[in-house]
Coordinates of N, CA and C in Angstrom, one line a residue:
M15 N 183.9 34.8 -29.4 CA 182.8 34.8 -30.1 C 183.6 32.9 -30.4
V16 N 182.5 32.5 -30.6 CA 182.7 31.1 -30.9 C 181.4 30.1 -32.4
V17 N 182.3 30.2 -33.1 CA 181.3 30.4 -34.5 C 181.6 29.1 -34.7
A18 N 179.5 28.0 -36.1 CA 180.3 26.5 -35.7 C 181.2 26.4 -37.4
T19 N 182.1 24.7 -37.5 CA 182.9 24.9 -38.1 C 182.8 25.1 -39.8
E20 N 181.5 25.0 -40.2 CA 180.9 24.8 -41.4 C 180.7 26.6 -41.8
V21 N 180.8 27.5 -40.7 CA 180.6 29.0 -40.8 C 182.0 29.1 -40.8
L22 N 183.3 28.8 -40.2 CA 184.4 29.5 -40.4 C 185.2 29.1 -41.1
V23 N 184.6 27.8 -41.5 CA 185.6 27.0 -43.3 C 184.9 28.8 -44.0
A24 N 183.9 28.5 -44.3 CA 183.3 29.3 -45.6 C 183.2 31.0 -45.2
L25 N 183.4 31.0 -43.9 CA 184.5 32.6 -43.9 C 186.1 32.6 -44.8
V26 N 186.9 31.8 -43.9 CA 187.5 31.9 -45.0 C 188.2 31.9 -45.9
V27 N 186.8 31.1 -46.5 CA 186.7 30.7 -48.5 C 186.4 32.1 -48.8
L28 N 185.6 32.6 -48.3 CA 184.8 33.5 -49.1 C 186.3 34.8 -48.7
A29 N 187.1 34.9 -47.5 CA 188.4 35.8 -47.4 C 189.2 35.9 -48.0
F30 N 189.3 34.9 -49.2 CA 190.3 33.6 -49.3 C 190.4 34.5 -50.9
L31 N 188.8 34.5 -50.9 CA 188.3 35.1 -52.4 C 188.2 36.4 -52.6
G32 N 188.0 36.4 -51.7 CA 188.3 38.6 -51.4 C 189.0 39.4 -51.4
G33 N 190.3 37.8 -51.2 CA 192.1 38.8 -51.2 C 192.0 38.8 -52.8
I34 N 191.8 38.0 -53.8 CA 192.0 37.6 -55.0 C 191.3 38.4 -55.8
V35 N 189.9 38.9 -55.6 CA 188.8 40.4 -56.0 C 189.7 41.4 -55.9
V36 N 189.7 41.5 -54.3 CA 190.5 42.9 -54.2 C 191.7 43.3 -54.3
A37 N 191.8 42.1 -55.3 CA 193.9 43.4 -55.5 C 193.2 42.5 -57.0
T38 N 192.3 42.9 -57.8 CA 192.4 42.5 -59.2 C 191.6 43.2 -59.6
I39 N 190.5 43.4 -59.3 CA 189.6 44.5 -60.0 C 188.5 45.0 -58.7
G40 N 189.6 45.4 -56.9 CA 189.0 45.8 -56.3 C 187.5 45.8 -55.2
P41 N 186.6 45.3 -55.5 CA 185.4 45.7 -54.0 C 186.3 43.7 -53.2
G42 N 186.6 43.4 -53.5 CA 186.6 41.8 -53.1 C 186.1 41.8 -51.6
G43 N 186.5 42.8 -50.1 CA 186.0 42.9 -48.9 C 184.9 42.7 -49.2
I44 N 184.4 42.6 -49.7 CA 182.4 43.4 -49.8 C 182.0 41.8 -49.3
L45 N 182.6 40.8 -50.1 CA 183.2 39.2 -49.6 C 182.8 38.6 -48.7
I46 N 184.1 39.5 -48.0 CA 184.1 39.1 -46.3 C 183.0 40.2 -45.9
V47 N 182.3 41.5 -45.4 CA 181.6 42.3 -45.4 C 180.0 40.8 -45.4
T48 N 179.9 40.7 -46.2 CA 178.8 39.9 -46.7 C 178.3 38.9 -46.0
G49 N 179.5 38.2 -45.8 CA 179.8 36.7 -45.4 C 179.4 37.0 -43.5
L50 N 180.1 37.9 -43.3 CA 180.1 38.0 -41.0 C 178.5 38.8 -41.7
Y51 N 177.9 39.6 -42.9 CA 176.2 39.8 -42.4 C 175.3 38.2 -42.0
L52 N 175.2 37.6 -43.3 CA 174.6 36.9 -43.4 C 175.0 35.3 -42.1
L53 N 176.2 35.1 -42.5 CA 176.4 34.1 -42.1 C 176.6 33.3 -40.1
T54 N 176.7 34.7 -39.1 CA 177.2 35.3 -38.0 C 176.1 36.0 -37.3
S55 N 176.1 36.1 -36.5 CA 174.4 37.0 -35.6 C 175.5 38.2 -35.0
L56 N 176.8 38.6 -35.7 CA 176.8 39.9 -35.2 C 176.4 41.3 -35.1
S57 N 176.3 42.5 -34.4 CA 175.6 43.7 -35.3 C 176.1 44.3 -36.4
G58 N 175.7 45.5 -36.4 CA 176.7 46.1 -37.9 C 177.5 46.2 -37.4
A59 N 177.4 46.9 -36.2 CA 179.3 47.2 -35.8 C 179.7 46.3 -35.5
E60 N 180.0 45.6 -35.3 CA 180.8 44.0 -35.3 C 181.6 43.8 -36.3
V61 N 180.6 43.5 -37.1 CA 180.2 43.0 -39.1 C 181.3 44.4 -39.1
A62 N 181.2 45.3 -39.5 CA 182.2 46.9 -39.6 C 183.5 46.6 -39.3
G63 N 183.8 46.9 -37.9 CA 184.8 46.2 -37.1 C 185.8 46.0 -37.3
T64 N 185.7 43.9 -37.5 CA 186.0 43.4 -37.7 C 186.6 43.4 -38.7
S65 N 185.5 43.5 -39.8 CA 186.0 43.4 -41.4 C 187.0 44.8 -41.7
S66 N 187.0 45.5 -41.5 CA 188.2 46.7 -41.4 C 189.7 46.6 -40.7
A67 N 189.4 45.6 -40.0 CA 190.8 45.6 -39.6 C 191.6 44.1 -40.2
V68 N 190.1 43.4 -40.5 CA 190.8 42.9 -41.8 C 191.3 43.7 -42.9
F69 N 190.7 44.6 -43.4 CA 191.4 44.8 -44.5 C 192.7 46.1 -45.0
T70 N 192.5 46.2 -43.1 CA 194.0 47.0 -43.2 C 195.3 46.7 -43.1
V71 N 194.9 45.0 -42.8 CA 196.0 44.0 -42.6 C 196.2 44.0 -44.8
G72 N 195.2 44.1 -45.3 CA 195.4 43.3 -46.1 C 195.8 44.0 -47.1
A73 N 195.2 45.6 -47.2 CA 195.5 46.9 -48.4 C 197.2 46.5 -47.9
V74 N 197.5 46.7 -46.7 CA 199.1 47.2 -46.6 C 200.1 46.5 -47.6
L75 N 199.9 44.5 -47.2 CA 200.5 43.7 -48.6 C 200.2 44.3 -49.6
G76 N 198.6 44.8 -50.3 CA 199.0 45.2 -51.2 C 199.1 46.6 -52.0
S77 N 199.2 47.3 -50.5 CA 200.5 48.7 -51.4 C 201.6 48.2 -51.5
L78 N 202.2 47.8 -50.7 CA 203.8 47.0 -51.1 C 204.0 46.1 -52.9
V79 N 202.8 45.5 -52.9 CA 202.8 44.7 -54.5 C 202.9 45.6 -55.1
Y80 N 202.5 46.5 -54.9 CA 202.0 46.7 -56.4 C 202.6 48.5 -56.0
A81 N 203.4 49.2 -54.9 CA 204.6 50.3 -55.1 C 205.3 49.1 -55.8
R82 N 206.1 48.3 -55.1 CA 207.6 47.5 -56.4 C 207.1 47.4 -58.2
S83 N 205.7 46.8 -58.0 CA 205.6 46.7 -59.3 C 205.3 48.5 -60.1
G84 N 205.4 49.5 -59.3 CA 205.1 50.6 -59.9 C 203.9 50.8 -60.4
E85 N 203.2 50.2 -59.9 CA 201.4 50.9 -60.9 C 201.4 51.9 -59.8
I86 N 201.3 52.3 -58.7 CA 200.8 53.4 -58.2 C 201.0 55.0 -57.8
D87 N 200.6 55.5 -58.6 CA 199.8 57.0 -58.7 C 199.7 57.5 -57.1
W88 N 201.1 57.8 -56.9 CA 201.3 58.5 -55.4 C 200.4 60.0 -55.1
W89 N 200.0 60.5 -55.7 CA 199.6 61.9 -56.0 C 198.1 61.9 -55.4
I90 N 197.6 60.8 -55.7 CA 195.7 61.1 -57.1 C 195.8 59.6 -55.0
A91 N 196.6 58.7 -54.4 CA 196.5 57.9 -53.5 C 196.5 58.9 -52.5
G92 N 197.4 59.8 -52.5 CA 197.2 60.7 -51.3 C 196.1 61.7 -50.7
V93 N 195.7 62.4 -51.6 CA 194.6 63.2 -52.0 C 193.7 62.2 -51.7
V94 N 193.7 61.2 -52.6 CA 191.6 60.0 -52.0 C 192.2 59.7 -50.6
S95 N 193.4 59.7 -50.3 CA 193.4 58.4 -48.7 C 193.4 59.2 -47.5
A96 N 193.6 60.9 -47.8 CA 193.8 61.9 -47.6 C 191.9 62.2 -46.4
A97 N 191.8 62.1 -47.5 CA 189.8 62.8 -47.6 C 189.2 61.7 -47.0
A98 N 189.6 60.3 -47.5 CA 188.9 59.1 -47.0 C 188.6 59.3 -45.3
A99 N 190.0 59.6 -45.2 CA 190.3 59.2 -44.3 C 189.6 59.9 -42.6
A100 N 189.8 61.4 -42.8 CA 188.7 62.2 -43.1 C 186.8 61.7 -42.7
G101 N 186.6 60.7 -43.8 CA 185.4 60.8 -43.4 C 184.8 59.6 -43.0
T102 N 186.0 58.8 -42.5 CA 185.5 57.8 -41.7 C 185.5 58.2 -40.5
W103 N 185.5 58.3 -39.9 CA 184.7 59.1 -38.3 C 183.4 59.2 -38.2
I104 N 182.6 60.1 -39.7 CA 181.0 60.0 -39.8 C 180.8 59.0 -39.7
G105 N 181.0 58.2 -40.7 CA 180.2 56.9 -40.9 C 179.9 56.1 -40.0
V106 N 181.3 56.5 -38.5 CA 181.4 54.8 -37.7 C 180.4 55.8 -36.6
Q107 N 180.6 57.2 -36.5 CA 179.4 58.2 -35.7 C 177.8 58.2 -36.0
A108 N 177.3 57.7 -37.5 CA 175.5 57.4 -37.9 C 176.0 55.6 -37.9
N109 N 177.3 55.0 -37.5 CA 176.8 53.5 -37.9 C 175.5 53.0 -36.3
A110 N 176.4 53.9 -35.1 CA 174.9 53.7 -34.4 C 173.6 54.2 -34.9
Y111 N 173.1 55.1 -35.6 CA 172.0 54.7 -35.8 C 171.0 53.3 -36.8
L112 N 172.1 52.5 -36.9 CA 171.7 51.7 -38.0 C 172.0 50.5 -37.4
S113 N 170.0 49.6 -37.8 CA 169.6 48.5 -37.2 C 169.8 47.7 -38.1
R114 N 170.4 46.5 -37.8 CA 171.3 45.5 -38.6 C 170.2 45.5 -39.4
A115 N 169.3 44.6 -40.4 CA 168.1 45.0 -41.3 C 168.7 45.7 -41.4
L116 N 168.5 48.0 -41.3 CA 168.7 48.6 -41.9 C 170.4 48.8 -43.0
Y117 N 171.7 47.5 -41.9 CA 172.5 48.3 -41.9 C 172.8 47.3 -43.5
G118 N 171.8 46.2 -44.0 CA 172.2 45.1 -45.0 C 170.7 46.3 -46.0
L119 N 170.5 46.7 -46.2 CA 169.5 47.0 -46.5 C 170.4 48.6 -47.6
V120 N 171.2 48.5 -46.7 CA 172.0 51.2 -46.9 C 173.1 49.8 -47.8
L121 N 173.7 48.5 -47.4 CA 174.9 47.7 -48.0 C 175.0 47.7 -49.4
A122 N 173.2 46.6 -49.4 CA 172.6 46.5 -50.6 C 172.4 47.4 -51.9
A123 N 172.0 48.6 -51.6 CA 171.5 49.8 -52.4 C 172.8 50.8 -53.2
L124 N 174.1 50.4 -52.0 CA 174.9 50.7 -52.3 C 176.1 50.3 -53.2
L125 N 175.8 49.0 -53.6 CA 176.8 47.7 -54.9 C 175.9 47.7 -55.6
A126 N 174.7 48.1 -55.4 CA 173.7 47.6 -56.7 C 174.0 49.2 -57.1
V127 N 173.9 50.2 -56.8 CA 173.6 51.4 -57.7 C 175.4 51.3 -58.8
V128 N 176.4 51.3 -57.5 CA 177.3 51.1 -58.1 C 177.7 50.9 -59.4
G129 N 177.7 49.2 -58.9 CA 177.8 47.3 -60.2 C 176.8 47.9 -61.2
V130 N 175.5 48.5 -60.8 CA 174.5 49.3 -62.8 C 175.6 49.7 -63.2
T131 N 176.0 50.9 -63.0 CA 176.5 52.6 -63.2 C 177.6 52.0 -64.0
I132 N 178.2 50.6 -63.1 CA 179.6 50.5 -64.2 C 179.2 49.4 -65.4
V133 N 178.2 48.8 -64.8 CA 177.9 47.7 -65.8 C 177.1 48.5 -67.6
Y134 N 176.7 49.6 -67.1 CA 175.9 50.5 -68.2 C 177.0 50.8 -69.1
R135 N 177.7 51.4 -68.2 CA 179.4 52.8 -69.0 C 179.6 52.3 -70.2
E136 N 179.9 50.2 -69.5 CA 181.5 49.6 -70.2 C 179.9 48.8 -71.3
H137 N 179.3 48.2 -70.8 CA 178.3 47.9 -71.9 C 178.2 48.7 -73.5
R138 N 178.0 50.4 -73.3 CA 177.3 51.3 -74.1 C 179.0 51.5 -74.6
D139 N 180.0 51.2 -73.6 CA 181.6 51.5 -74.1 C 181.3 53.3 -74.3
L140 N 180.8 53.5 -73.3 CA 181.2 55.3 -72.7 C 182.7 55.7 -72.1
E141 N 182.6 56.2 -72.2 CA 183.8 57.0 -71.9 C 184.0 57.2 -70.6
P142 N 185.0 58.2 -69.6 CA 184.8 58.7 -67.9 C 183.5 60.1 -68.9
R143 N 182.6 60.8 -68.3 CA 182.3 62.0 -68.4 C 183.2 62.9 -67.6
V144 N 184.0 62.9 -66.7 CA 184.9 63.5 -66.4 C 186.1 62.5 -65.8
E145 N 187.4 63.3 -66.1 CA 188.7 63.6 -66.7 C 189.2 64.1 -65.8
L146 N 189.8 63.8 -64.2 CA 190.4 64.2 -63.3 C 191.8 64.9 -63.3
G147 N 192.2 65.2 -63.4 CA 193.4 66.1 -63.4 C 194.5 66.6 -62.4
R148 N 195.4 67.2 -61.9 CA 196.5 67.8 -60.9 C 195.9 69.5 -60.6
G149 N 195.2 69.6 -61.5 CA 194.7 71.1 -61.2 C 194.2 71.0 -59.8
G150 N 193.7 72.5 -59.6 CA 193.0 73.2 -58.8 C 191.3 72.1 -58.2
W151 N 190.4 72.2 -59.7 CA 189.6 71.8 -59.4 C 189.6 70.1 -58.9
D152 N 190.4 70.5 -60.1 CA 190.9 68.6 -60.4 C 190.9 67.8 -58.5
T153 N 191.8 68.3 -57.6 CA 192.2 68.2 -56.7 C 190.9 68.0 -55.6
A154 N 190.1 68.8 -55.4 CA 188.5 68.7 -54.9 C 187.5 67.8 -55.8
G155 N 187.9 67.8 -56.5 CA 186.9 66.6 -56.8 C 187.3 64.9 -56.4
F156 N 188.9 65.1 -56.8 CA 189.2 63.8 -55.9 C 189.3 63.9 -53.8
V157 N 188.9 64.7 -53.9 CA 188.6 65.3 -52.2 C 187.5 64.6 -52.3
A158 N 186.5 65.0 -52.8 CA 185.1 64.4 -52.3 C 185.2 62.9 -53.4
V159 N 185.2 62.8 -53.7 CA 185.6 61.2 -53.7 C 185.5 60.8 -52.6
G160 N 187.7 61.4 -52.3 CA 187.7 60.4 -50.9 C 187.0 60.6 -49.7
L161 N 186.4 61.7 -49.5 CA 184.9 62.1 -48.4 C 184.1 61.0 -48.8
V162 N 183.9 60.9 -50.0 CA 182.9 59.2 -50.3 C 183.0 58.3 -49.5
I163 N 183.8 57.6 -50.4 CA 184.9 56.8 -49.9 C 184.8 56.3 -48.2
G164 N 185.3 57.5 -47.0 CA 185.4 57.8 -46.4 C 184.3 56.9 -45.2
V165 N 183.0 58.0 -45.4 CA 181.6 58.1 -45.1 C 181.3 56.8 -44.8
A166 N 181.5 56.3 -46.2 CA 180.6 54.8 -46.6 C 181.4 53.4 -46.1
G167 N 182.9 53.6 -45.8 CA 183.7 52.6 -45.1 C 183.1 52.7 -43.8
G168 N 183.3 53.9 -43.2 CA 183.3 54.2 -41.6 C 182.4 54.0 -41.5
L169 N 180.8 53.3 -42.7 CA 179.0 53.5 -41.6 C 179.3 52.2 -41.9
L170 N 179.7 51.3 -42.9 CA 179.9 50.3 -43.8 C 180.5 49.0 -43.6
G171 N 181.7 49.6 -43.0 CA 183.5 48.8 -42.7 C 183.7 48.2 -43.8
I172 N 183.4 49.0 -45.1 CA 183.6 47.7 -46.1 C 184.5 48.3 -46.7
G173 N 185.6 48.6 -46.4 CA 187.0 49.0 -46.6 C 187.4 50.5 -47.7
G174 N 186.9 50.6 -48.2 CA 186.9 52.1 -48.9 C 187.1 50.8 -50.7
A175 N 187.3 50.2 -51.0 CA 187.6 49.3 -52.5 C 186.4 49.4 -53.1
A176 N 185.0 49.0 -52.1 CA 183.8 48.7 -53.6 C 183.1 50.0 -54.1
L177 N 184.2 51.7 -53.4 CA 183.5 52.2 -54.1 C 185.2 53.3 -54.7
S178 N 185.6 52.6 -53.9 CA 187.3 53.6 -54.9 C 187.8 53.3 -56.2
A179 N 187.2 51.9 -55.5 CA 187.4 51.2 -57.3 C 186.6 51.7 -58.8
P180 N 185.9 51.5 -58.9 CA 184.9 52.0 -59.7 C 184.6 53.9 -60.2
A181 N 184.4 54.9 -58.6 CA 184.7 55.8 -58.8 C 186.5 56.7 -59.1
L182 N 187.6 55.8 -59.2 CA 188.4 56.2 -60.0 C 187.9 56.4 -61.4
V183 N 187.4 54.9 -62.2 CA 187.1 54.6 -63.1 C 186.3 55.1 -63.5
L184 N 185.4 56.0 -62.9 CA 184.6 57.2 -63.5 C 185.2 58.3 -63.4
V185 N 186.0 58.6 -63.7 CA 186.6 59.6 -63.3 C 188.0 59.6 -64.5
G186 N 188.2 58.6 -65.1 CA 189.7 58.4 -65.8 C 190.7 58.3 -65.6
V187 N 190.9 57.2 -63.9 CA 192.0 57.1 -64.0 C 192.0 55.2 -64.6
P188 N 193.3 54.8 -65.5 CA 192.9 53.4 -65.2 C 193.0 52.8 -64.4
M189 N 192.5 51.3 -65.1 CA 192.0 50.4 -64.2 C 193.5 49.5 -63.0
L190 N 194.6 49.2 -64.0 CA 195.6 49.0 -63.0 C 196.2 50.1 -62.5
A191 N 196.3 51.3 -62.5 CA 196.6 52.6 -61.6 C 195.0 52.5 -60.5
T192 N 193.7 52.3 -61.2 CA 193.1 52.7 -59.8 C 193.2 51.3 -59.0
I193 N 193.7 50.4 -59.6 CA 193.5 49.1 -58.3 C 194.9 49.7 -57.2
A194 N 195.6 49.9 -57.4 CA 197.2 50.0 -57.4 C 196.9 51.2 -56.2
V195 N 196.1 52.3 -57.1 CA 195.4 53.7 -56.2 C 194.4 52.8 -54.5
T196 N 193.3 52.3 -54.8 CA 192.5 51.2 -54.2 C 193.5 50.8 -53.3
Q197 N 194.5 50.7 -53.3 CA 195.9 49.1 -52.4 C 195.7 50.7 -50.9
V198 N 196.3 51.6 -51.1 CA 196.5 52.5 -51.3 C 195.5 53.1 -49.3
V199 N 194.3 53.7 -50.5 CA 193.1 54.3 -50.1 C 192.0 52.9 -48.7
V200 N 192.8 52.4 -49.2 CA 191.4 51.0 -47.9 C 192.6 51.6 -47.2
V201 N 194.6 51.6 -47.1 CA 194.8 50.9 -45.4 C 194.1 52.3 -44.6
A202 N 193.9 53.0 -45.7 CA 193.7 55.1 -44.8 C 192.4 54.4 -44.3
T203 N 191.0 54.2 -45.0 CA 190.4 53.7 -44.4 C 189.8 52.8 -43.5
A204 N 190.8 52.0 -43.9 CA 189.8 50.7 -43.0 C 190.6 50.6 -42.1
L205 N 191.9 51.6 -41.9 CA 192.5 51.6 -40.0 C 192.2 52.7 -39.8
F206 N 191.5 54.0 -39.9 CA 190.9 54.9 -39.2 C 189.9 53.6 -39.1
T207 N 188.4 53.3 -39.4 CA 187.7 53.0 -39.7 C 187.7 52.0 -38.3
A208 N 188.4 51.0 -38.1 CA 189.3 50.0 -37.1 C 189.7 50.6 -36.1
V209 N 189.9 51.2 -36.0 CA 191.2 52.4 -34.5 C 189.2 53.2 -34.5
N210 N 188.2 53.3 -34.8 CA 187.2 54.0 -34.1 C 186.4 52.8 -33.7
Y211 N 186.4 51.3 -34.6 CA 185.6 50.3 -33.5 C 185.9 49.6 -33.1
L212 N 187.5 49.7 -32.8 CA 188.5 49.0 -31.9 C 187.6 49.7 -30.1
L213 N 187.4 51.1 -30.0 CA 187.1 51.8 -29.5 C 186.0 51.3 -28.6
L214 N 185.5 51.2 -29.3 CA 184.2 50.1 -29.3 C 183.8 49.1 -29.2
D215 N 184.6 48.8 -29.1 CA 184.8 47.2 -28.8 C 183.9 46.5 -29.5
A216 N 184.2 46.7 -31.0 CA 183.1 45.9 -31.6 C 184.4 45.2 -32.4
I217 N 185.1 44.9 -32.5 CA 186.3 44.0 -33.4 C 186.1 42.6 -33.4
V218 N 185.6 41.0 -32.9 CA 186.3 40.5 -32.8 C 187.4 39.4 -33.1
T219 N 187.8 39.5 -32.1 CA 189.2 39.5 -32.3 C 189.4 37.2 -32.9
S220 N 188.4 36.7 -32.5 CA 188.8 35.1 -32.9 C 188.3 35.1 -33.8
L221 N 187.8 35.4 -34.9 CA 187.5 35.5 -36.4 C 188.7 36.6 -37.1
F222 N 189.0 37.6 -36.4 CA 189.7 38.1 -37.2 C 191.0 37.9 -38.1
V223 N 191.6 36.8 -37.2 CA 193.0 35.9 -37.4 C 193.2 35.0 -38.8
P224 N 192.0 33.9 -38.7 CA 191.7 33.1 -39.5 C 191.2 33.6 -40.7
I225 N 190.6 35.2 -40.5 CA 189.8 35.9 -42.0 C 191.2 36.4 -42.6
T226 N 191.6 37.2 -41.9 CA 193.0 37.9 -42.5 C 194.4 37.2 -43.1
L227 N 194.2 35.8 -42.0 CA 195.4 34.7 -43.6 C 194.9 34.0 -44.4
A228 N 193.7 34.3 -44.7 CA 192.4 33.3 -46.1 C 192.8 34.5 -46.9
Y229 N 192.9 36.0 -46.4 CA 192.5 37.0 -47.0 C 194.6 37.5 -48.1
L230 N 195.2 37.4 -47.3 CA 196.2 37.5 -47.3 C 196.9 36.6 -48.3
A231 N 197.0 35.1 -48.3 CA 197.2 35.0 -49.6 C 196.8 35.1 -50.9
G232 N 195.2 35.7 -50.4 CA 193.7 35.5 -51.4 C 194.6 37.2 -52.4
V233 N 195.4 37.6 -51.6 CA 196.1 39.6 -52.1 C 196.8 39.3 -53.3
G234 N 198.0 37.9 -52.7 CA 198.7 37.7 -53.9 C 198.4 37.7 -54.5
I235 N 197.8 36.0 -54.9 CA 197.1 35.6 -56.7 C 196.7 36.5 -57.2
G236 N 196.2 37.7 -56.8 CA 195.2 38.8 -57.5 C 196.0 39.4 -58.0
W237 N 197.3 40.2 -57.4 CA 198.1 40.7 -57.5 C 198.5 40.0 -58.6
W238 N 199.2 39.1 -59.2 CA 199.9 37.9 -60.2 C 198.6 38.6 -61.8
L239 N 197.1 38.2 -61.3 CA 196.3 37.8 -62.5 C 196.0 39.3 -62.3
A240 N 195.9 40.7 -61.9 CA 195.5 41.7 -63.0 C 196.5 41.9 -63.2
H241 N 197.8 41.4 -63.7 CA 198.7 42.4 -64.7 C 198.4 40.9 -65.4
R242 N 197.5 40.0 -65.6 CA 197.6 39.4 -67.0 C 196.3 39.1 -67.2
A243 N 195.3 39.8 -67.1 CA 194.1 40.5 -67.8 C 193.2 41.8 -68.5
E244 N 192.7 41.8 -69.0 CA 192.1 43.2 -70.4 C 191.7 43.5 -69.1
P245 N 192.6 45.1 -68.9 CA 191.2 46.7 -68.2 C 189.2 45.6 -69.0
G246 N 189.4 46.1 -69.3 CA 187.3 46.2 -70.0 C 187.1 45.4 -69.3
R247 N 187.4 43.9 -69.2 CA 187.1 42.9 -69.1 C 186.9 42.9 -67.3
L248 N 188.1 43.7 -66.9 CA 188.3 44.0 -65.6 C 186.7 44.7 -64.8
K249 N 186.7 45.3 -66.0 CA 185.9 46.1 -65.1 C 184.4 45.6 -65.9
L250 N 184.3 45.1 -66.3 CA 183.4 44.7 -66.6 C 182.8 43.2 -65.1
A251 N 183.6 43.5 -65.1 CA 183.9 42.0 -63.5 C 183.0 42.9 -62.3
L252 N 184.2 43.9 -62.2 CA 183.5 44.7 -61.1 C 182.5 45.2 -61.5
G253 N 181.8 45.4 -62.2 CA 180.1 45.8 -62.1 C 179.3 44.7 -61.5
V254 N 179.4 43.7 -62.5 CA 178.8 41.8 -62.3 C 179.2 41.9 -61.3
A255 N 179.8 41.6 -60.5 CA 180.2 41.6 -59.0 C 179.5 42.5 -57.7
L256 N 180.0 43.7 -58.5 CA 178.9 44.2 -57.6 C 177.2 43.8 -57.0
I257 N 176.5 43.8 -58.4 CA 175.2 43.7 -58.7 C 174.9 42.5 -58.0
G258 N 175.4 41.1 -57.6 CA 175.8 40.0 -57.1 C 175.9 39.7 -56.0
L259 N 176.6 40.4 -55.5 CA 176.8 40.8 -54.0 C 175.4 41.4 -53.2
A260 N 175.3 42.8 -54.4 CA 174.0 43.5 -54.0 C 172.7 42.5 -53.3
G261 N 172.2 42.1 -55.1 CA 171.5 40.6 -55.0 C 171.3 39.4 -53.7
S262 N 173.0 39.1 -53.4 CA 173.0 38.4 -52.2 C 172.1 38.4 -50.9
L263 N 172.2 39.9 -50.8 CA 172.0 40.8 -48.9 C 170.3 40.6 -49.3
V264 N 169.5 40.9 -50.3 CA 168.6 41.0 -50.0 C 167.5 39.8 -50.3
V265 N 167.9 38.8 -50.4 CA 167.6 37.6 -51.4 C 167.2 36.5 -49.8

């Protein structure tokens, strides 16, 4: 697919910013999804497939840097990632029933609901309603979280960070650990989603390379910033970013 130079530049800038955000507060990859949807004529499947391929590579780098700094809770990451990987197949199948317009509306609604919830709870300084541990029912809770992340990731190609980060925060996982675990979850979600869309020939390789390179550069910077920011501000920034992105899809 051939796109205008200015469109490609805009997508590269969005990918760079998205990489910073995804390694700092979570849902940065959604900038890429939004850019591909608003700036190109790609179908919903092509947006989801191309973005998922980018997120797979970026999340591998994110996982490596957070593993090196020791913030990943591998038990949570393993349970949520396994469930998310299973859920992606359902989402990919459901995507076939979404028109391009409906795809945008579903994405906007999802981001708005999650963003408003986080901003409200952070503004009111509310503690998590549920704090999941490692017992039997807690494991089931993390499995449920993973399934929701996987279905949404497969349906919309959002990689998983847009839901993984706020969901883990809301069940009591510390912010830095949440971002670290999210990297691993995105590897599973985005990889399985990308493979499914690759089988449907819905990955635009001409856009994949430049966007991925910019995204990787942003991830490295985002990891550095995440270790120097106050967790409460990161949570609030996460919610505000989601609400803003939701608005950009419907304006």
